C-alpha positions as YAML, in Angstrom:
chain: A
units: angstrom
residues:
- id: 1
  name: MET
  ca: [-59.40, 64.84, -14.28]
- id: 2
  name: GLU
  ca: [-59.47, 65.73, -17.91]
- id: 3
  name: PRO
  ca: [-60.40, 63.09, -20.43]
- id: 4
  name: VAL
  ca: [-57.49, 61.54, -22.34]
- id: 5
  name: GLY
  ca: [-57.74, 61.70, -26.10]
- id: 6
  name: ASP
  ca: [-56.72, 59.26, -28.79]
- id: 7
  name: SER
  ca: [-53.54, 61.24, -29.55]
- id: 8
  name: TYR
  ca: [-52.18, 60.51, -26.05]
- id: 9
  name: TRP
  ca: [-52.51, 56.73, -26.46]
- id: 10
  name: ARG
  ca: [-50.96, 56.87, -29.92]
- id: 11
  name: GLU
  ca: [-47.93, 58.77, -28.55]
- id: 12
  name: LEU
  ca: [-47.55, 56.31, -25.64]
- id: 13
  name: ALA
  ca: [-47.64, 53.37, -28.03]
- id: 14
  name: ARG
  ca: [-44.97, 54.96, -30.20]
- id: 15
  name: LYS
  ca: [-42.68, 55.43, -27.14]
- id: 16
  name: HIS
  ca: [-43.10, 51.79, -26.03]
- id: 17
  name: GLY
  ca: [-42.46, 50.60, -29.61]
- id: 18
  name: ARG
  ca: [-39.21, 52.55, -29.79]
- id: 19
  name: ARG
  ca: [-38.06, 51.06, -26.47]
- id: 20
  name: ARG
  ca: [-38.79, 47.52, -27.65]
- id: 21
  name: LEU
  ca: [-36.95, 48.18, -30.91]
- id: 22
  name: ILE
  ca: [-33.89, 49.51, -29.06]
- id: 23
  name: ALA
  ca: [-33.87, 46.48, -26.72]
- id: 24
  name: VAL
  ca: [-34.12, 44.04, -29.61]
- id: 25
  name: ALA
  ca: [-31.37, 45.82, -31.54]
- id: 26
  name: THR
  ca: [-29.10, 45.80, -28.50]
- id: 27
  name: LEU
  ca: [-29.67, 42.07, -28.01]
- id: 28
  name: VAL
  ca: [-28.87, 41.38, -31.67]
- id: 29
  name: VAL
  ca: [-25.60, 43.35, -31.44]
- id: 30
  name: VAL
  ca: [-24.55, 41.47, -28.30]
- id: 31
  name: ILE
  ca: [-25.26, 38.12, -29.97]
- id: 32
  name: LEU
  ca: [-23.33, 39.10, -33.11]
- id: 33
  name: VAL
  ca: [-20.29, 40.23, -31.09]
- id: 34
  name: GLY
  ca: [-20.30, 36.95, -29.16]
- id: 35
  name: VAL
  ca: [-20.52, 34.88, -32.34]
- id: 36
  name: LEU
  ca: [-17.68, 36.86, -33.96]
- id: 37
  name: ALA
  ca: [-15.42, 36.42, -30.91]
- id: 38
  name: TRP
  ca: [-16.05, 32.68, -30.82]
- id: 39
  name: SER
  ca: [-15.36, 32.38, -34.54]
- id: 40
  name: LEU
  ca: [-12.01, 34.17, -34.28]
- id: 41
  name: SER
  ca: [-10.86, 32.03, -31.35]
- id: 42
  name: ALA
  ca: [-11.78, 28.79, -33.13]
- id: 43
  name: ARG
  ca: [-9.97, 29.72, -36.35]
- id: 44
  name: GLY
  ca: [-6.48, 29.95, -34.79]
- id: 45
  name: PRO
  ca: [-3.70, 31.83, -36.57]
- id: 46
  name: GLU
  ca: [-4.15, 33.16, -40.09]
- id: 47
  name: PRO
  ca: [-3.01, 30.81, -42.88]
- id: 48
  name: GLY
  ca: [0.65, 31.27, -43.77]
- id: 49
  name: VAL
  ca: [1.69, 32.62, -40.38]
- id: 50
  name: GLN
  ca: [4.26, 30.32, -38.77]
- id: 51
  name: GLU
  ca: [6.12, 30.51, -35.53]
- id: 52
  name: SER
  ca: [9.83, 31.16, -35.95]
- id: 53
  name: PRO
  ca: [11.78, 28.18, -34.58]
- id: 54
  name: GLY
  ca: [14.22, 30.35, -32.61]
- id: 55
  name: THR
  ca: [16.33, 29.05, -29.77]
- id: 56
  name: VAL
  ca: [14.93, 26.80, -27.09]
- id: 57
  name: PRO
  ca: [16.52, 27.69, -23.72]
- id: 58
  name: PRO
  ca: [18.11, 24.90, -21.69]
- id: 59
  name: PRO
  ca: [15.95, 23.29, -18.99]
- id: 60
  name: ALA
  ca: [15.99, 24.69, -15.49]
- id: 61
  name: SER
  ca: [17.57, 21.46, -14.26]
- id: 62
  name: ALA
  ca: [19.12, 18.73, -16.37]
- id: 63
  name: ASP
  ca: [19.99, 16.46, -13.45]
- id: 64
  name: GLU
  ca: [17.98, 13.24, -13.28]
- id: 65
  name: THR
  ca: [18.06, 10.18, -11.09]
- id: 66
  name: THR
  ca: [16.92, 6.68, -11.93]
- id: 67
  name: THR
  ca: [16.55, 3.56, -9.85]
- id: 68
  name: THR
  ca: [18.40, 0.55, -11.22]
- id: 69
  name: ASP
  ca: [18.94, -3.05, -10.17]
- id: 70
  name: GLU
  ca: [21.62, -4.74, -12.24]
- id: 71
  name: ALA
  ca: [21.39, -8.00, -10.27]
- id: 72
  name: THR
  ca: [18.68, -9.16, -12.66]
- id: 73
  name: ALA
  ca: [18.18, -8.99, -16.43]
- id: 74
  name: SER
  ca: [14.41, -8.72, -16.24]
- id: 75
  name: VAL
  ca: [12.41, -6.34, -18.41]
- id: 76
  name: GLU
  ca: [11.13, -3.24, -16.66]
- id: 77
  name: PRO
  ca: [8.03, -1.97, -18.49]
- id: 78
  name: THR
  ca: [6.76, 1.40, -17.32]
- id: 79
  name: GLN
  ca: [3.88, 3.65, -18.24]
- id: 80
  name: GLY
  ca: [2.86, 7.14, -17.24]
- id: 81
  name: VAL
  ca: [5.47, 9.51, -15.86]
- id: 82
  name: GLU
  ca: [9.05, 9.18, -17.06]
- id: 83
  name: PRO
  ca: [11.93, 10.04, -14.71]
- id: 84
  name: GLY
  ca: [12.81, 13.72, -15.02]
- id: 85
  name: GLY
  ca: [10.03, 14.55, -17.47]
- id: 86
  name: GLY
  ca: [6.31, 14.65, -18.17]
- id: 87
  name: THR
  ca: [3.89, 11.89, -19.04]
- id: 88
  name: HIS
  ca: [4.06, 9.86, -22.23]
- id: 89
  name: ALA
  ca: [1.17, 11.95, -23.50]
- id: 90
  name: ASP
  ca: [3.58, 14.90, -23.49]
- id: 91
  name: THR
  ca: [6.00, 13.23, -25.90]
- id: 92
  name: PRO
  ca: [5.32, 12.98, -29.63]
- id: 93
  name: GLU
  ca: [4.81, 9.56, -31.14]
- id: 94
  name: PRO
  ca: [7.19, 8.44, -33.91]
- id: 95
  name: ASN
  ca: [5.74, 7.98, -37.36]
- id: 96
  name: GLY
  ca: [5.64, 4.29, -38.23]
- id: 97
  name: VAL
  ca: [5.16, 4.87, -41.99]
- id: 98
  name: PRO
  ca: [8.52, 6.18, -43.20]
- id: 99
  name: ASP
  ca: [9.26, 7.59, -46.63]
- id: 100
  name: PRO
  ca: [11.72, 5.14, -48.20]
- id: 101
  name: ALA
  ca: [13.35, 7.82, -50.37]
- id: 102
  name: ARG
  ca: [17.03, 8.35, -49.56]
- id: 103
  name: ALA
  ca: [19.35, 10.88, -51.16]
- id: 104
  name: SER
  ca: [22.77, 9.94, -52.55]
- id: 105
  name: ILE
  ca: [24.46, 12.61, -50.42]
- id: 106
  name: VAL
  ca: [27.06, 12.31, -47.67]
- id: 107
  name: ALA
  ca: [28.26, 14.71, -44.96]
- id: 108
  name: TYR
  ca: [31.83, 14.92, -43.64]
- id: 109
  name: ARG
  ca: [34.22, 17.45, -42.06]
- id: 110
  name: ARG
  ca: [37.06, 19.11, -43.98]
- id: 111
  name: ASP
  ca: [39.22, 22.13, -43.16]
- id: 112
  name: GLY
  ca: [37.09, 23.14, -40.19]
- id: 113
  name: TRP
  ca: [33.76, 22.91, -42.02]
- id: 114
  name: VAL
  ca: [31.03, 20.29, -42.18]
- id: 115
  name: CYS
  ca: [30.50, 19.71, -45.88]
- id: 116
  name: VAL
  ca: [28.07, 17.81, -48.07]
- id: 117
  name: ALA
  ca: [28.75, 16.15, -51.41]
- id: 118
  name: SER
  ca: [27.43, 13.44, -53.67]
- id: 119
  name: GLU
  ca: [28.23, 9.87, -52.67]
- id: 120
  name: ASP
  ca: [30.96, 9.81, -55.33]
- id: 121
  name: GLY
  ca: [32.66, 12.79, -53.64]
- id: 122
  name: THR
  ca: [31.77, 15.37, -56.27]
- id: 123
  name: GLY
  ca: [29.96, 18.69, -55.81]
- id: 124
  name: GLU
  ca: [31.30, 19.52, -52.37]
- id: 125
  name: ARG
  ca: [29.61, 22.39, -50.50]
- id: 126
  name: ARG
  ca: [30.77, 23.94, -47.25]
- id: 127
  name: LEU
  ca: [27.69, 24.07, -45.07]
- id: 128
  name: PHE
  ca: [28.51, 24.81, -41.42]
- id: 129
  name: GLU
  ca: [31.74, 26.00, -39.80]
- id: 130
  name: SER
  ca: [32.65, 23.58, -37.03]
- id: 131
  name: ALA
  ca: [36.13, 22.32, -36.21]
- id: 132
  name: GLU
  ca: [35.01, 19.47, -33.94]
- id: 133
  name: GLY
  ca: [31.81, 17.74, -32.89]
- id: 134
  name: ARG
  ca: [29.22, 15.20, -33.96]
- id: 135
  name: PHE
  ca: [27.01, 15.56, -37.03]
- id: 136
  name: SER
  ca: [24.52, 13.58, -39.09]
- id: 137
  name: LEU
  ca: [22.66, 14.21, -42.34]
- id: 138
  name: SER
  ca: [18.96, 13.46, -42.74]
- id: 139
  name: PRO
  ca: [18.19, 10.49, -45.05]
- id: 140
  name: ASP
  ca: [16.67, 12.79, -47.66]
- id: 141
  name: GLY
  ca: [19.79, 14.98, -47.62]
- id: 142
  name: GLY
  ca: [17.81, 18.09, -46.73]
- id: 143
  name: THR
  ca: [18.92, 18.89, -43.17]
- id: 144
  name: LEU
  ca: [22.23, 18.63, -41.35]
- id: 145
  name: ALA
  ca: [22.30, 18.15, -37.57]
- id: 146
  name: VAL
  ca: [25.49, 19.36, -35.87]
- id: 147
  name: VAL
  ca: [26.55, 19.28, -32.21]
- id: 148
  name: ASP
  ca: [29.55, 21.60, -32.29]
- id: 149
  name: LEU
  ca: [32.10, 20.75, -29.60]
- id: 150
  name: GLU
  ca: [32.74, 24.41, -28.81]
- id: 151
  name: SER
  ca: [29.13, 25.54, -28.37]
- id: 152
  name: LEU
  ca: [27.73, 22.16, -27.17]
- id: 153
  name: TYR
  ca: [24.41, 22.99, -28.81]
- id: 154
  name: LEU
  ca: [22.41, 21.08, -31.40]
- id: 155
  name: THR
  ca: [22.14, 23.14, -34.59]
- id: 156
  name: LEU
  ca: [19.97, 22.21, -37.58]
- id: 157
  name: VAL
  ca: [21.11, 23.49, -40.97]
- id: 158
  name: ASP
  ca: [18.88, 23.57, -44.04]
- id: 159
  name: VAL
  ca: [21.09, 22.20, -46.83]
- id: 160
  name: GLU
  ca: [19.42, 24.23, -49.60]
- id: 161
  name: THR
  ca: [19.22, 27.64, -47.89]
- id: 162
  name: GLU
  ca: [22.09, 27.13, -45.40]
- id: 163
  name: ARG
  ca: [19.87, 28.62, -42.70]
- id: 164
  name: ALA
  ca: [21.04, 27.45, -39.26]
- id: 165
  name: THR
  ca: [18.69, 27.06, -36.29]
- id: 166
  name: ARG
  ca: [20.19, 26.55, -32.83]
- id: 167
  name: VAL
  ca: [17.95, 24.20, -30.85]
- id: 168
  name: HIS
  ca: [19.19, 23.06, -27.43]
- id: 169
  name: GLN
  ca: [22.20, 22.06, -25.36]
- id: 170
  name: ALA
  ca: [23.49, 18.65, -26.42]
- id: 171
  name: THR
  ca: [26.19, 16.12, -25.63]
- id: 172
  name: GLN
  ca: [28.59, 14.44, -28.04]
- id: 173
  name: ASP
  ca: [26.22, 11.64, -29.03]
- id: 174
  name: THR
  ca: [25.56, 11.55, -32.77]
- id: 175
  name: PRO
  ca: [21.98, 12.75, -33.51]
- id: 176
  name: ALA
  ca: [19.79, 10.03, -35.04]
- id: 177
  name: TRP
  ca: [17.20, 10.74, -37.74]
- id: 178
  name: SER
  ca: [13.82, 9.17, -38.39]
- id: 179
  name: PRO
  ca: [13.73, 7.30, -41.72]
- id: 180
  name: ASP
  ca: [11.33, 9.87, -43.22]
- id: 181
  name: SER
  ca: [13.63, 12.77, -42.16]
- id: 182
  name: ALA
  ca: [10.75, 14.49, -40.33]
- id: 183
  name: TRP
  ca: [12.38, 14.44, -36.88]
- id: 184
  name: LEU
  ca: [15.48, 13.39, -35.00]
- id: 185
  name: VAL
  ca: [16.60, 12.42, -31.50]
- id: 186
  name: TYR
  ca: [19.65, 13.62, -29.60]
- id: 187
  name: THR
  ca: [21.06, 13.68, -26.07]
- id: 188
  name: GLU
  ca: [21.02, 16.65, -23.72]
- id: 189
  name: PRO
  ca: [23.11, 16.88, -20.53]
- id: 190
  name: GLY
  ca: [21.69, 14.73, -17.77]
- id: 191
  name: PRO
  ca: [21.78, 12.60, -19.84]
- id: 192
  name: ARG
  ca: [18.32, 12.64, -21.41]
- id: 193
  name: VAL
  ca: [17.09, 11.78, -24.89]
- id: 194
  name: ARG
  ca: [15.11, 14.50, -26.66]
- id: 195
  name: ARG
  ca: [13.09, 14.60, -29.88]
- id: 196
  name: VAL
  ca: [12.72, 17.59, -32.23]
- id: 197
  name: LYS
  ca: [11.26, 18.27, -35.67]
- id: 198
  name: ARG
  ca: [13.67, 19.00, -38.50]
- id: 199
  name: ASN
  ca: [12.75, 22.71, -38.44]
- id: 200
  name: GLY
  ca: [13.72, 23.00, -34.76]
- id: 201
  name: THR
  ca: [10.20, 23.10, -33.31]
- id: 202
  name: ASP
  ca: [8.42, 20.73, -30.88]
- id: 203
  name: ASP
  ca: [11.62, 20.01, -28.98]
- id: 204
  name: VAL
  ca: [10.64, 17.74, -26.05]
- id: 205
  name: GLY
  ca: [12.28, 15.35, -23.60]
- id: 206
  name: MET
  ca: [11.57, 11.64, -24.00]
- id: 207
  name: PHE
  ca: [13.43, 9.56, -21.42]
- id: 208
  name: ALA
  ca: [16.57, 9.47, -19.29]
- id: 209
  name: GLY
  ca: [19.32, 7.98, -21.43]
- id: 210
  name: LYS
  ca: [22.03, 8.39, -24.06]
- id: 211
  name: LEU
  ca: [23.26, 6.96, -27.40]
- id: 212
  name: PRO
  ca: [19.81, 7.34, -29.02]
- id: 213
  name: ALA
  ca: [18.92, 5.50, -32.22]
- id: 214
  name: VAL
  ca: [15.75, 5.28, -34.32]
- id: 215
  name: SER
  ca: [14.55, 1.95, -35.70]
- id: 216
  name: ILE
  ca: [14.69, 1.62, -39.47]
- id: 217
  name: ASP
  ca: [10.87, 1.69, -39.68]
- id: 218
  name: GLY
  ca: [10.54, 4.72, -37.39]
- id: 219
  name: SER
  ca: [8.39, 2.93, -34.81]
- id: 220
  name: ARG
  ca: [10.95, 2.86, -31.99]
- id: 221
  name: VAL
  ca: [13.44, 5.11, -30.29]
- id: 222
  name: VAL
  ca: [16.07, 3.13, -28.41]
- id: 223
  name: GLY
  ca: [18.90, 4.23, -26.17]
- id: 224
  name: VAL
  ca: [21.04, 3.36, -23.20]
- id: 225
  name: THR
  ca: [20.05, 4.19, -19.64]
- id: 226
  name: PRO
  ca: [22.36, 6.65, -17.80]
- id: 227
  name: GLU
  ca: [24.31, 4.01, -15.88]
- id: 228
  name: GLY
  ca: [25.23, 2.41, -19.21]
- id: 229
  name: GLU
  ca: [24.20, -1.27, -18.98]
- id: 230
  name: ARG
  ca: [20.48, -1.24, -19.76]
- id: 231
  name: VAL
  ca: [18.62, -0.79, -23.04]
- id: 232
  name: ALA
  ca: [15.71, 1.68, -23.09]
- id: 233
  name: ILE
  ca: [12.98, 1.21, -25.72]
- id: 234
  name: TRP
  ca: [10.31, 3.86, -26.39]
- id: 235
  name: GLU
  ca: [7.47, 2.42, -28.49]
- id: 236
  name: ASP
  ca: [3.74, 3.09, -28.71]
- id: 237
  name: THR
  ca: [3.75, 5.43, -25.66]
- id: 238
  name: ARG
  ca: [5.37, 2.67, -23.58]
- id: 239
  name: MET
  ca: [8.86, 2.36, -22.10]
- id: 240
  name: GLN
  ca: [10.71, -0.90, -21.59]
- id: 241
  name: ARG
  ca: [14.15, -1.48, -20.15]
- id: 242
  name: PHE
  ca: [16.35, -4.54, -19.81]
- id: 243
  name: SER
  ca: [19.90, -5.18, -18.68]
- id: 244
  name: VAL
  ca: [22.60, -6.72, -20.87]
- id: 245
  name: GLY
  ca: [25.09, -7.13, -18.02]
- id: 246
  name: ALA
  ca: [27.92, -5.15, -19.63]
- id: 247
  name: PRO
  ca: [28.71, -1.56, -20.68]
- id: 248
  name: ILE
  ca: [26.78, -0.74, -23.87]
- id: 249
  name: THR
  ca: [28.87, 1.07, -26.48]
- id: 250
  name: GLY
  ca: [26.67, 0.81, -29.57]
- id: 251
  name: ILE
  ca: [22.98, 0.31, -30.38]
- id: 252
  name: ALA
  ca: [20.68, 0.00, -33.41]
- id: 253
  name: ALA
  ca: [17.16, -1.33, -33.99]
- id: 254
  name: ASP
  ca: [14.57, -2.53, -36.45]
- id: 255
  name: ALA
  ca: [10.86, -3.18, -35.81]
- id: 256
  name: ASP
  ca: [11.48, -6.38, -33.84]
- id: 257
  name: THR
  ca: [15.09, -6.48, -32.71]
- id: 258
  name: VAL
  ca: [17.59, -4.33, -30.82]
- id: 259
  name: TYR
  ca: [21.24, -4.81, -31.76]
- id: 260
  name: VAL
  ca: [23.63, -4.13, -28.88]
- id: 261
  name: GLY
  ca: [27.40, -3.83, -28.87]
- id: 262
  name: THR
  ca: [29.36, -3.91, -25.62]
- id: 263
  name: GLY
  ca: [32.78, -2.65, -24.67]
- id: 264
  name: PRO
  ca: [35.79, -3.48, -22.50]
- id: 265
  name: ALA
  ca: [34.61, -5.06, -19.28]
- id: 266
  name: GLU
  ca: [35.18, -8.13, -17.13]
- id: 267
  name: THR
  ca: [33.37, -10.14, -19.80]
- id: 268
  name: THR
  ca: [34.42, -10.31, -23.46]
- id: 269
  name: PRO
  ca: [32.81, -7.61, -25.64]
- id: 270
  name: SER
  ca: [30.16, -8.94, -27.99]
- id: 271
  name: LEU
  ca: [27.55, -7.95, -30.56]
- id: 272
  name: ARG
  ca: [24.12, -9.46, -29.86]
- id: 273
  name: ALA
  ca: [20.51, -9.18, -31.05]
- id: 274
  name: PHE
  ca: [17.80, -8.83, -28.39]
- id: 275
  name: ALA
  ca: [14.00, -9.02, -28.41]
- id: 276
  name: ALA
  ca: [12.10, -6.24, -26.64]
- id: 277
  name: ASP
  ca: [11.62, -8.44, -23.59]
- id: 278
  name: GLY
  ca: [15.37, -8.81, -23.10]
- id: 279
  name: ARG
  ca: [15.77, -12.29, -24.59]
- id: 280
  name: VAL
  ca: [18.91, -12.86, -26.66]
- id: 281
  name: VAL
  ca: [17.69, -13.67, -30.18]
- id: 282
  name: ARG
  ca: [21.16, -14.44, -31.51]
- id: 283
  name: THR
  ca: [24.80, -13.60, -31.01]
- id: 284
  name: LEU
  ca: [26.16, -11.98, -34.15]
- id: 285
  name: VAL
  ca: [29.77, -11.64, -32.98]
- id: 286
  name: SER
  ca: [30.91, -13.40, -29.80]
- id: 287
  name: ALA
  ca: [34.34, -11.76, -29.51]
- id: 288
  name: PRO
  ca: [36.45, -9.09, -31.22]
- id: 289
  name: ALA
  ca: [38.69, -10.01, -34.12]
- id: 290
  name: THR
  ca: [41.64, -8.36, -32.36]
- id: 291
  name: GLU
  ca: [43.23, -9.20, -29.03]
- id: 292
  name: ARG
  ca: [43.51, -5.56, -27.98]
- id: 293
  name: ALA
  ca: [40.92, -3.86, -25.77]
- id: 294
  name: VAL
  ca: [38.13, -2.64, -28.05]
- id: 295
  name: SER
  ca: [34.42, -1.82, -28.01]
- id: 296
  name: PHE
  ca: [31.75, -2.70, -30.54]
- id: 297
  name: SER
  ca: [30.54, 0.76, -31.52]
- id: 298
  name: ASP
  ca: [29.16, 2.92, -34.37]
- id: 299
  name: LEU
  ca: [26.42, 0.40, -35.14]
- id: 300
  name: MET
  ca: [24.67, 1.29, -38.41]
- id: 301
  name: LEU
  ca: [21.78, -0.87, -39.59]
- id: 302
  name: CYS
  ca: [21.18, -0.66, -43.33]
- id: 303
  name: PRO
  ca: [17.65, 0.62, -44.13]
- id: 304
  name: ASP
  ca: [16.72, -2.73, -45.67]
- id: 305
  name: GLY
  ca: [17.51, -4.40, -42.34]
- id: 306
  name: ALA
  ca: [19.72, -7.10, -43.88]
- id: 307
  name: THR
  ca: [23.18, -5.92, -42.88]
- id: 308
  name: LEU
  ca: [24.74, -4.25, -39.85]
- id: 309
  name: ALA
  ca: [27.94, -2.21, -40.09]
- id: 310
  name: TYR
  ca: [30.02, -1.65, -36.97]
- id: 311
  name: ALA
  ca: [33.51, -0.87, -35.72]
- id: 312
  name: GLU
  ca: [35.91, -2.45, -33.28]
- id: 313
  name: HIS
  ca: [37.10, 0.74, -31.67]
- id: 314
  name: GLY
  ca: [39.97, 1.35, -29.21]
- id: 315
  name: ASP
  ca: [40.74, 4.28, -26.93]
- id: 316
  name: ASP
  ca: [43.76, 5.32, -29.01]
- id: 317
  name: GLY
  ca: [41.66, 5.90, -32.13]
- id: 318
  name: TYR
  ca: [42.13, 2.37, -33.43]
- id: 319
  name: SER
  ca: [39.09, 1.42, -35.52]
- id: 320
  name: ARG
  ca: [38.34, -1.47, -37.84]
- id: 321
  name: LEU
  ca: [35.20, -1.57, -40.00]
- id: 322
  name: PHE
  ca: [33.09, -4.74, -40.30]
- id: 323
  name: THR
  ca: [29.74, -5.76, -41.72]
- id: 324
  name: VAL
  ca: [27.61, -8.70, -40.64]
- id: 325
  name: ALA
  ca: [24.31, -10.09, -41.90]
- id: 326
  name: THR
  ca: [21.56, -9.69, -39.31]
- id: 327
  name: SER
  ca: [20.56, -13.29, -40.03]
- id: 328
  name: GLY
  ca: [23.68, -14.35, -38.19]
- id: 329
  name: ALA
  ca: [26.31, -15.05, -40.89]
- id: 330
  name: SER
  ca: [30.01, -14.48, -40.20]
- id: 331
  name: ALA
  ca: [31.26, -10.90, -39.98]
- id: 332
  name: VAL
  ca: [33.42, -9.53, -42.82]
- id: 333
  name: GLU
  ca: [36.22, -7.02, -42.21]
- id: 334
  name: ARG
  ca: [36.02, -4.07, -44.58]
- id: 335
  name: SER
  ca: [39.17, -2.22, -43.43]
- id: 336
  name: LEU
  ca: [41.72, -2.69, -46.19]
- id: 337
  name: ARG
  ca: [44.58, -0.33, -45.32]
- id: 338
  name: ARG
  ca: [44.23, 1.85, -42.23]
- id: 339
  name: ASP
  ca: [41.82, 2.73, -39.44]
- id: 340
  name: CYS
  ca: [38.26, 3.06, -40.71]
- id: 341
  name: TYR
  ca: [35.42, 4.93, -39.00]
- id: 342
  name: PRO
  ca: [31.86, 4.18, -40.18]
- id: 343
  name: LEU
  ca: [29.98, 7.22, -41.46]
- id: 344
  name: SER
  ca: [26.82, 6.13, -43.32]
- id: 345
  name: TRP
  ca: [25.29, 3.66, -45.73]
- id: 346
  name: SER
  ca: [24.96, 4.48, -49.40]
- id: 347
  name: ALA
  ca: [21.41, 5.21, -50.53]
- id: 348
  name: ASP
  ca: [21.07, 1.78, -52.14]
- id: 349
  name: CYS
  ca: [22.65, -0.13, -49.20]
- id: 350
  name: GLY
  ca: [25.30, -1.45, -51.58]
- id: 351
  name: ALA
  ca: [28.24, 0.31, -49.94]
- id: 352
  name: VAL
  ca: [29.44, 1.71, -46.63]
- id: 353
  name: LEU
  ca: [30.89, 5.22, -46.53]
- id: 354
  name: PHE
  ca: [33.58, 5.80, -43.93]
- id: 355
  name: ILE
  ca: [36.53, 7.96, -42.92]
- id: 356
  name: GLU
  ca: [39.93, 6.33, -43.40]
- id: 357
  name: GLY
  ca: [43.00, 7.34, -41.39]
- id: 358
  name: ASN
  ca: [43.68, 7.88, -37.67]
- id: 359
  name: ALA
  ca: [43.68, 11.63, -37.07]
- id: 360
  name: LEU
  ca: [44.73, 11.11, -33.42]
- id: 361
  name: GLN
  ca: [47.99, 9.64, -34.68]
- id: 362
  name: GLY
  ca: [48.55, 12.41, -37.21]
- id: 363
  name: GLU
  ca: [47.55, 10.41, -40.27]
- id: 364
  name: ARG
  ca: [46.05, 12.00, -43.33]
- id: 365
  name: THR
  ca: [42.34, 11.19, -43.50]
- id: 366
  name: ALA
  ca: [39.94, 10.72, -46.42]
- id: 367
  name: LEU
  ca: [36.34, 9.96, -47.22]
- id: 368
  name: ALA
  ca: [36.14, 6.50, -48.77]
- id: 369
  name: SER
  ca: [33.62, 3.80, -49.63]
- id: 370
  name: VAL
  ca: [33.64, 0.03, -49.81]
- id: 371
  name: THR
  ca: [31.13, -1.98, -51.80]
- id: 372
  name: LEU
  ca: [29.73, -5.10, -50.18]
- id: 373
  name: ALA
  ca: [29.48, -7.15, -53.37]
- id: 374
  name: ASP
  ca: [33.18, -7.05, -54.36]
- id: 375
  name: GLY
  ca: [34.94, -5.46, -51.36]
- id: 376
  name: ILE
  ca: [36.50, -2.75, -53.54]
- id: 377
  name: MET
  ca: [37.46, 0.42, -51.64]
- id: 378
  name: ARG
  ca: [37.45, 3.82, -53.31]
- id: 379
  name: VAL
  ca: [38.92, 7.05, -51.95]
- id: 380
  name: LEU
  ca: [36.42, 9.83, -52.61]
- id: 381
  name: VAL
  ca: [37.60, 13.04, -50.89]
- id: 382
  name: GLU
  ca: [41.17, 13.50, -49.62]
- id: 383
  name: GLY
  ca: [41.41, 15.37, -46.33]
- id: 384
  name: ALA
  ca: [37.84, 14.58, -45.28]
- id: 385
  name: GLY
  ca: [37.31, 13.53, -41.67]
- id: 386
  name: LEU
  ca: [34.91, 13.25, -38.76]
...
């Protein structure tokens, strides 16, 4: 064996050094790639990139069943899974801190269009073509919700840009807005109450029911269970239900009370205030002012909570407008000439806006208002209707 010189060991050392350097470099690259991948996944979408609202397809099955027992009027609190839907954790929670700002704008239908105008009837703009169907304007006047009778879909229309977003199949219940105009509730076939943001996103089912309403502070969503005689209250991820023992035809709510109107039945229709546990707090109206068969419907609670507007409504289109103090004072009729159909409160709660004239009987209709302080009625837009 020949002796090994110093040059051999120097060359071997250089080879091992290069191998270690390559291994270290490879490890560093792998670590950097891993860190970069984690960073990108944690960041989410780039700022300014938003999902287009688009159209939400109807559910695979809208049929729902509920178990009811009308022999008792006991409260039925439930938590967890709602009939026909997911858990309460799957439904968004209403915002209990509403923006009190309200716009002096009103929506109505005229000549086959849903229009908006100032509360004095000036500045009319045609916004959405729809010959028939329910509609409601957000409190801030920025978004119009329409359930066209022909399409039977909820459509949200941006008042400024006139951009329309079709959301979901809906029934002919009037959509109800949150007081801060951030979201609204409506009824899909089933029936089932759904909640959606004003831009048409985050459209989710809440509970089996119809005639949805939002409390004036935004903390509650109330409605009527499918069979029609129980109140459903969604509040703080908890559902409660109680029976009123008669067909419910109108509903409204504040933070503490649910106002319920009933319709033609074996018992006399009435307008009562209930606590969340089903106790009757007070009876606002014990019987209709007319002897004909009517329902207490179109309940509209003024945003200050002091006054409730409602209608005595008959099947032939008969409708009389009333207001009553929620403290329990006597109701005051606000219909001065013809049939009156409640539409909305004025921004300052000083007047009720309504449609005058029975279209079913061929009468000419108009948008009008009546001030609570003096009872003076003013015709604002001739030809306006529901």
